[in-house]
């Protein structure tokens, strides 16, 4: 690879150009979806800048404290939530928003309504900010039947109905991974241009991986199939090498690594959290959508994750997602237990 030539490439595929190219494949399109995505991208850039300044801001008393004007400074997750809510409402293309930070769904006022509903976690893994671990934003987009009649039922759809899903990871570089239903593409923010550039075209997860990712601190509360699978990862009986454990504790970072290198990410149900811990609408669904689009699988312990129909906006579910063959193994262990 000629890095020198690469550094001076002038024909860059920006995310805006990419989305407009996709739009041109649908002659009936009016550009609403492209406008909505551009507002999400703007929100990601804003949060990326705020995350990069967070450590510095803390040094000079700007996080969760009162400044000289007597104003309460917003914590980063609250700020991120406000940024995305305002960006999505001002796009004029949304009618319902569901955020991890808000107890109730936000119904957009009629004059600013569009036909899309967006579910998002504005800052996933925010407890990791102080130690410099990668954190991120996760989002999913649905279309609703009637924008004039925005109802909560329009959001409580199975994940397979999503039009698009993605996440933006704020780490050593700012990476946005997006699927609009025909494959998965990764874009990296070039700070000198202020643009996301296509750096990971058509991401495909390896069919089998060498890594498993799980919080082993919960091991004593796991069910049989999960315990058996992790045991098999550590002590394989078929002569294959043991899998490596990698667990960051920030879902965006763990899933991003799983997507690129293969393997499996698991957050099973246990005695402490019988319904699992991750939220269905804005964590489980978008990440499952991306995994399936990249050739992997996702499973709840009972069914394909994207077939799940949520009953509440903050509902939780167990999740196993990653390389096709690895998830297939987990499914076989659950099927065997059910038979027994």
XYZ file of C-alpha atoms in Angstrom:
340
model
C 0.000 0.000 0.000
C 1.430 3.380 -0.997
C 0.858 5.441 2.163
C 2.490 8.562 0.725
C 0.176 8.586 -2.255
C -2.724 7.763 0.041
C -2.019 10.787 2.218
C -2.615 13.093 -0.746
C -5.671 11.421 -2.232
C -8.049 14.041 -3.496
C -10.934 11.799 -4.532
C -12.300 11.145 -1.042
C -15.560 9.323 -0.430
C -17.130 11.411 2.332
C -20.165 10.155 4.227
C -22.293 12.889 2.583
C -21.236 11.763 -0.894
C -21.770 8.130 0.065
C -25.319 8.774 1.327
C -26.206 10.838 -1.774
C -24.868 8.043 -4.021
C -27.103 5.586 -2.164
C -30.033 7.989 -2.510
C -29.555 8.196 -6.296
C -30.277 4.436 -6.480
C -33.848 5.245 -5.371
C -35.295 7.651 -7.964
C -38.476 8.076 -5.893
C -36.460 9.390 -2.930
C -37.023 13.007 -1.842
C -33.826 13.192 0.206
C -35.525 13.124 3.639
C -33.442 10.174 4.810
C -30.206 11.836 3.655
C -31.102 15.025 5.543
C -31.849 13.008 8.698
C -28.490 11.185 8.461
C -26.638 14.466 7.962
C -28.129 15.746 11.241
C -27.052 12.548 13.044
C -23.526 12.998 11.621
C -23.468 16.600 12.861
C -24.491 15.402 16.349
C -21.639 12.853 16.291
C -19.086 15.537 15.359
C -20.314 17.782 18.174
C -20.153 15.008 20.784
C -16.721 13.928 19.523
C -15.406 17.452 20.129
C -16.997 17.537 23.606
C -15.553 14.111 24.538
C -12.073 15.201 23.443
C -12.343 18.250 25.694
C -13.853 16.418 28.689
C -10.575 15.739 30.501
C -9.407 19.295 30.001
C -12.775 20.703 31.035
C -12.560 18.776 34.294
C -9.157 20.287 35.059
C -10.616 23.793 34.890
C -13.844 22.967 36.709
C -16.254 22.465 33.836
C -17.962 19.132 34.446
C -20.915 18.832 36.781
C -19.884 21.934 38.733
C -21.003 25.547 38.787
C -19.133 28.070 36.663
C -18.399 31.724 37.462
C -21.752 32.881 36.095
C -23.434 30.546 38.581
C -24.649 28.258 35.764
C -24.711 24.536 36.376
C -22.355 22.824 33.913
C -23.852 19.855 32.120
C -22.355 16.401 32.436
C -21.244 14.921 29.139
C -24.052 12.362 28.808
C -26.721 15.013 29.472
C -25.028 17.354 26.984
C -24.826 14.585 24.352
C -28.507 13.830 24.796
C -29.439 17.489 24.292
C -27.241 17.717 21.207
C -28.902 14.712 19.542
C -32.461 15.650 20.517
C -31.990 19.159 19.098
C -30.237 17.913 15.941
C -32.973 15.327 15.278
C -35.912 17.658 15.959
C -34.407 20.494 13.881
C -33.952 18.129 10.914
C -37.731 18.317 10.462
C -37.695 14.624 9.503
C -38.524 12.892 12.817
C -41.740 12.403 14.746
C -40.747 10.221 17.730
C -37.409 10.028 19.550
C -36.470 7.448 22.165
C -33.324 8.183 24.159
C -31.644 6.191 26.895
C -31.446 9.420 28.920
C -35.195 10.194 28.806
C -37.799 8.180 30.663
C -40.568 8.995 28.182
C -40.452 8.988 24.377
C -40.250 12.485 22.847
C -43.121 13.253 20.466
C -42.006 15.982 18.050
C -44.364 18.957 17.691
C -46.573 18.707 14.551
C -44.943 21.657 12.696
C -41.513 19.927 12.765
C -42.631 16.380 12.131
C -41.332 13.965 9.511
C -41.855 10.275 8.840
C -38.931 8.801 10.809
C -38.548 7.638 14.342
C -35.041 7.470 15.871
C -33.962 5.401 18.886
C -30.554 6.203 20.381
C -28.155 5.944 23.284
C -26.418 9.357 23.162
C -23.321 8.292 25.093
C -22.894 4.577 25.685
C -20.208 3.671 28.239
C -20.089 7.201 29.706
C -18.880 5.799 33.059
C -15.589 5.083 31.243
C -14.862 8.713 30.277
C -12.484 9.445 33.143
C -10.146 6.574 32.303
C -9.939 7.356 28.581
C -11.723 4.235 27.323
C -13.587 4.426 23.987
C -17.243 5.378 24.320
C -19.877 5.982 21.657
C -23.326 6.837 20.351
C -25.682 4.084 19.100
C -28.732 4.764 16.917
C -31.456 3.041 14.925
C -34.003 4.483 12.465
C -37.558 3.315 11.728
C -40.160 4.685 9.349
C -43.649 5.179 10.732
C -46.981 4.642 9.034
C -48.571 8.034 9.669
C -46.493 11.044 10.756
C -49.634 12.987 11.629
C -50.571 10.301 14.145
C -47.274 9.748 15.953
C -47.919 7.013 18.519
C -45.699 5.019 20.856
C -46.713 1.786 19.071
C -44.799 3.065 16.036
C -41.546 2.637 17.971
C -42.319 -0.749 19.500
C -41.513 -2.673 16.331
C -39.187 -5.639 15.879
C -35.602 -4.764 14.974
C -35.938 -6.376 11.528
C -38.147 -3.390 10.550
C -35.280 -0.923 11.036
C -34.283 1.060 7.949
C -30.820 1.878 9.223
C -28.602 1.525 12.266
C -25.159 2.602 13.312
C -22.805 3.767 16.005
C -20.132 6.397 16.353
C -17.113 5.491 18.475
C -15.112 8.237 20.153
C -11.708 6.675 20.734
C -8.177 7.045 19.396
C -9.994 8.085 16.225
C -13.654 8.944 15.718
C -15.276 6.153 13.685
C -18.854 6.024 12.408
C -20.172 2.613 11.332
C -23.420 2.643 9.369
C -25.778 0.266 7.595
C -28.786 1.363 5.570
C -29.785 -2.240 4.900
C -27.289 -3.148 2.176
C -24.032 -3.982 3.932
C -21.978 -2.164 6.572
C -19.519 0.678 5.974
C -17.105 2.432 8.328
C -16.111 6.113 8.129
C -13.342 7.857 10.074
C -13.437 11.553 10.985
C -10.600 13.511 9.386
C -10.184 16.383 11.879
C -8.357 18.574 9.341
C -11.358 18.420 6.974
C -14.101 18.010 9.569
C -15.473 15.229 7.356
C -16.105 11.507 7.826
C -14.163 9.617 5.115
C -14.957 6.045 3.991
C -12.116 3.944 5.467
C -13.803 0.535 5.979
C -15.918 -0.246 2.901
C -18.263 -3.240 3.015
C -17.268 -4.665 6.419
C -17.676 -8.451 6.662
C -17.263 -10.205 10.007
C -15.082 -13.370 9.876
C -17.206 -16.570 9.923
C -15.458 -17.736 13.105
C -13.415 -15.714 15.551
C -10.634 -16.174 18.102
C -12.025 -13.762 20.711
C -14.902 -13.884 23.180
C -16.095 -10.831 25.075
C -18.071 -11.121 28.318
C -18.092 -9.760 31.867
C -16.738 -12.796 33.739
C -17.495 -11.086 37.052
C -21.070 -12.361 36.584
C -19.996 -15.990 35.989
C -21.433 -17.368 39.243
C -24.917 -16.250 38.157
C -24.855 -17.542 34.561
C -27.199 -20.166 33.134
C -25.900 -23.559 31.894
C -25.450 -22.831 28.148
C -23.493 -19.597 28.770
C -21.211 -21.281 31.319
C -20.642 -24.214 28.926
C -19.822 -21.919 26.007
C -17.282 -19.865 27.999
C -15.738 -23.080 29.360
C -15.408 -24.317 25.769
C -13.745 -21.020 24.751
C -11.122 -21.475 27.485
C -10.663 -25.248 27.372
C -11.590 -26.476 23.870
C -11.981 -30.250 23.677
C -11.662 -30.522 19.879
C -7.953 -29.658 19.731
C -8.547 -26.097 18.514
C -6.665 -23.237 20.255
C -8.386 -21.480 23.188
C -10.128 -18.195 22.467
C -8.764 -14.932 23.931
C -10.912 -12.959 26.375
C -11.251 -9.257 25.526
C -13.743 -7.173 27.505
C -13.696 -3.382 27.594
C -17.082 -2.822 29.234
C -18.113 -0.228 26.660
C -20.564 -1.877 24.254
C -19.579 0.247 21.240
C -15.875 -0.601 21.654
C -16.496 -4.324 22.290
C -18.882 -4.663 19.326
C -16.573 -2.650 17.042
C -13.684 -5.006 17.760
C -15.960 -8.051 17.293
C -17.176 -6.695 13.940
C -13.637 -6.164 12.612
C -11.823 -9.184 14.095
C -14.632 -11.713 14.545
C -15.581 -13.649 17.656
C -18.556 -13.207 19.909
C -19.876 -10.557 22.307
C -22.198 -11.831 25.016
C -24.261 -10.160 27.718
C -26.413 -13.056 28.917
C -29.259 -13.083 31.395
C -28.212 -14.175 34.876
C -29.719 -14.595 38.339
C -29.096 -10.914 39.091
C -30.552 -9.639 35.778
C -32.973 -12.359 34.576
C -33.985 -10.205 31.584
C -30.433 -9.301 30.649
C -28.986 -5.827 31.048
C -28.753 -4.230 27.607
C -31.708 -2.249 26.278
C -33.542 -3.707 23.296
C -34.428 -0.627 21.238
C -31.208 1.369 21.223
C -28.492 -1.179 22.081
C -29.532 -4.718 21.124
C -31.415 -3.886 17.888
C -28.918 -1.515 16.190
C -25.920 -3.736 17.008
C -27.790 -6.897 15.902
C -28.814 -5.156 12.665
C -25.167 -4.264 11.926
C -23.940 -7.779 12.786
C -26.460 -9.440 10.461
C -25.682 -6.970 7.667
C -21.977 -7.859 8.052
C -22.716 -11.608 7.774
C -22.865 -12.444 11.481
C -25.738 -13.450 13.768
C -27.458 -12.270 16.920
C -29.457 -14.357 19.384
C -31.248 -13.676 22.673
C -31.019 -17.188 24.113
C -34.521 -17.884 22.781
C -34.810 -16.333 19.321
C -33.151 -14.203 16.651
C -32.684 -10.813 18.335
C -34.243 -8.823 15.471
C -37.501 -10.830 15.746
C -38.059 -9.625 19.306
C -41.106 -7.339 19.716
C -40.501 -4.900 22.609
C -43.401 -4.005 24.890
C -41.730 -1.036 26.611
C -39.268 1.546 25.271
C -36.583 0.738 27.869
C -37.061 -3.047 27.812
C -33.951 -5.203 28.335
C -32.818 -8.453 26.740
C -29.931 -10.924 26.911
C -27.780 -10.839 23.765
C -25.190 -12.992 21.996
C -23.839 -11.506 18.782
C -20.867 -11.934 16.478
C -19.365 -14.419 14.007
C -21.891 -16.761 12.388
C -20.304 -20.038 13.542
C -19.696 -18.866 17.107
C -23.320 -17.788 17.596
C -24.400 -21.071 15.975
C -22.519 -22.913 18.768
C -24.361 -20.911 21.430
C -27.717 -21.654 19.751
C -26.886 -25.380 19.764
C -26.127 -25.267 23.530
C -29.486 -23.588 24.258
C -31.323 -26.048 22.011
C -29.645 -28.993 23.816
C -30.678 -27.588 27.210
C -34.250 -27.124 26.065
C -34.363 -30.725 24.859
C -32.978 -31.993 28.157
